Amino acid sequence: MRDLFPKMIFATAFFILIGCKKNEKVETAKLENAKNSIEYASGLSIVKYAYYSVVTVSNPWPNADKDFKYILKEKDAKVPDSLQSYTTIQVPLESVVVTSTTNIPFLEMLEVENKLVGFPHTDYISSEKTRALIDKGSVKNVGQNEKLNIEQLIELAPNLIVTFGVDNNNPMLDNLKKSGLNVLIQGDWMEQSPLGKAEWIKLYGALFGKEDKAKELFDKIVESYNQALKLVKDKPATSKVLYGSMYEDVWYVAKGNSWVAQFMKDAQATYLWADLKGSGSEGLSFEKVLDKAKTANIWIASGSFKSLDELQKANPHYGEFDAFKNKSVYNFEGKLGATGGTVYYELAPSRPDLVLKDYIKIFHPDLLSSYEFTFASKLN
């Protein structure tokens, strides 16, 4: 019996080891075969398992040299050893700080805006619902994006800070992490697909345990967007479109693969810089813009101009464009919140269906005669 006992211990240990190896193989297989729930966003992946989700954020800023992976786990959930090295965030969140106004509509759509405890430069927020929370003192002003008040954030102790970076040099992000604060970097601003930007609501669904609600809301946006596309499917692109305006001595036009250019394409209009490769914008001289777009019949002006007079005071030469002469100038940035926040910057990324309808009403007014602009205004 004495000889048998060590053998039994060895055999038990052997089978435990074999069982662990098998479990590791099963775990690896599950990780490899699990399905990403993201369809349109190019910089986001969410893979949900029984009690945790794996979130991967790629391309969070231009020329980013790495992806960021986060494990969202429910309380007491066991996370596989292969994922232990990644940042772990317990969900659902009870408190959050976000740093972009584009995040505010996601919180409100999911009805978790009361979980917001801090935001940098709160005057930028235009939503009446969240402004009421700010006025009540529930949402603290935590500095500015580039210089967040770390001491205040430590005192607030949010479950998570959702922020963004503009390049590979992010000392503020490093300082937040060194202070023991949980940080998640998102890259919704890098998305050029209108529906891709809006799909980031699913990240907030995962953070607040509202995945089903987030999917339901996003599916309705997709349906609304596709219905708008059907309206113009067989319409000729009769509008030649000038975009932008002067900033100091440079006129910035949206490139052909940009978010803005995609809307014009989907709304069946001819954007004059559609062949300009890349996303983002290109700086041009006034002369070059005038040479190409003098006869454009629609002008989408950037900036918060309220009238043609105000536009011409900014630059007398604007009157040389046919679109100005014909009073066919529109603006998406003129509607402001109570403290000066721009409604378009805040809400448009989460509601591309409404942006598209605004463009369709501009280019094909007969199709949406009873529709009122959400963002756009015609300058009078």
PDB file of C-alpha atoms in Angstrom, residues 57-68 165-170 185 189-190:
ATOM      1  CA  VAL A  57      -8.794  48.974 -30.538  1.00  0.00           C
ATOM      2  CA  SER A  58      -6.609  49.279 -33.624  1.00  0.00           C
ATOM      3  CA  ASN A  59      -5.461  52.387 -35.483  1.00  0.00           C
ATOM      4  CA  PRO A  60      -6.435  54.784 -32.638  1.00  0.00           C
ATOM      5  CA  TRP A  61      -4.407  57.592 -34.267  1.00  0.00           C
ATOM      6  CA  PRO A  62      -2.516  58.083 -37.551  1.00  0.00           C
ATOM      7  CA  ASN A  63       0.404  55.683 -37.954  1.00  0.00           C
ATOM      8  CA  ALA A  64      -0.254  53.960 -34.627  1.00  0.00           C
ATOM      9  CA  ASP A  65       2.359  51.242 -34.151  1.00  0.00           C
ATOM     10  CA  LYS A  66       0.313  48.914 -31.940  1.00  0.00           C
ATOM     11  CA  ASP A  67      -3.182  47.747 -31.050  1.00  0.00           C
ATOM     12  CA  PHE A  68      -4.737  48.080 -27.604  1.00  0.00           C
ATOM     13  CA  GLY A 165      -4.587  60.096 -28.473  1.00  0.00           C
ATOM     14  CA  VAL A 166      -3.452  62.013 -31.545  1.00  0.00           C
ATOM     15  CA  ASP A 167      -0.059  60.371 -32.030  1.00  0.00           C
ATOM     16  CA  ASN A 168       2.391  57.869 -30.550  1.00  0.00           C
ATOM     17  CA  ASN A 169       3.672  60.389 -28.003  1.00  0.00           C
ATOM     18  CA  ASN A 170       1.058  60.485 -25.223  1.00  0.00           C
ATOM     19  CA  ILE A 185      -8.072  54.448 -25.562  1.00  0.00           C
ATOM     20  CA  TRP A 189     -12.523  59.728 -34.584  1.00  0.00           C
ATOM     21  CA  MET A 190     -10.311  57.792 -37.011  1.00  0.00           C
TER      22      MET A 190
END
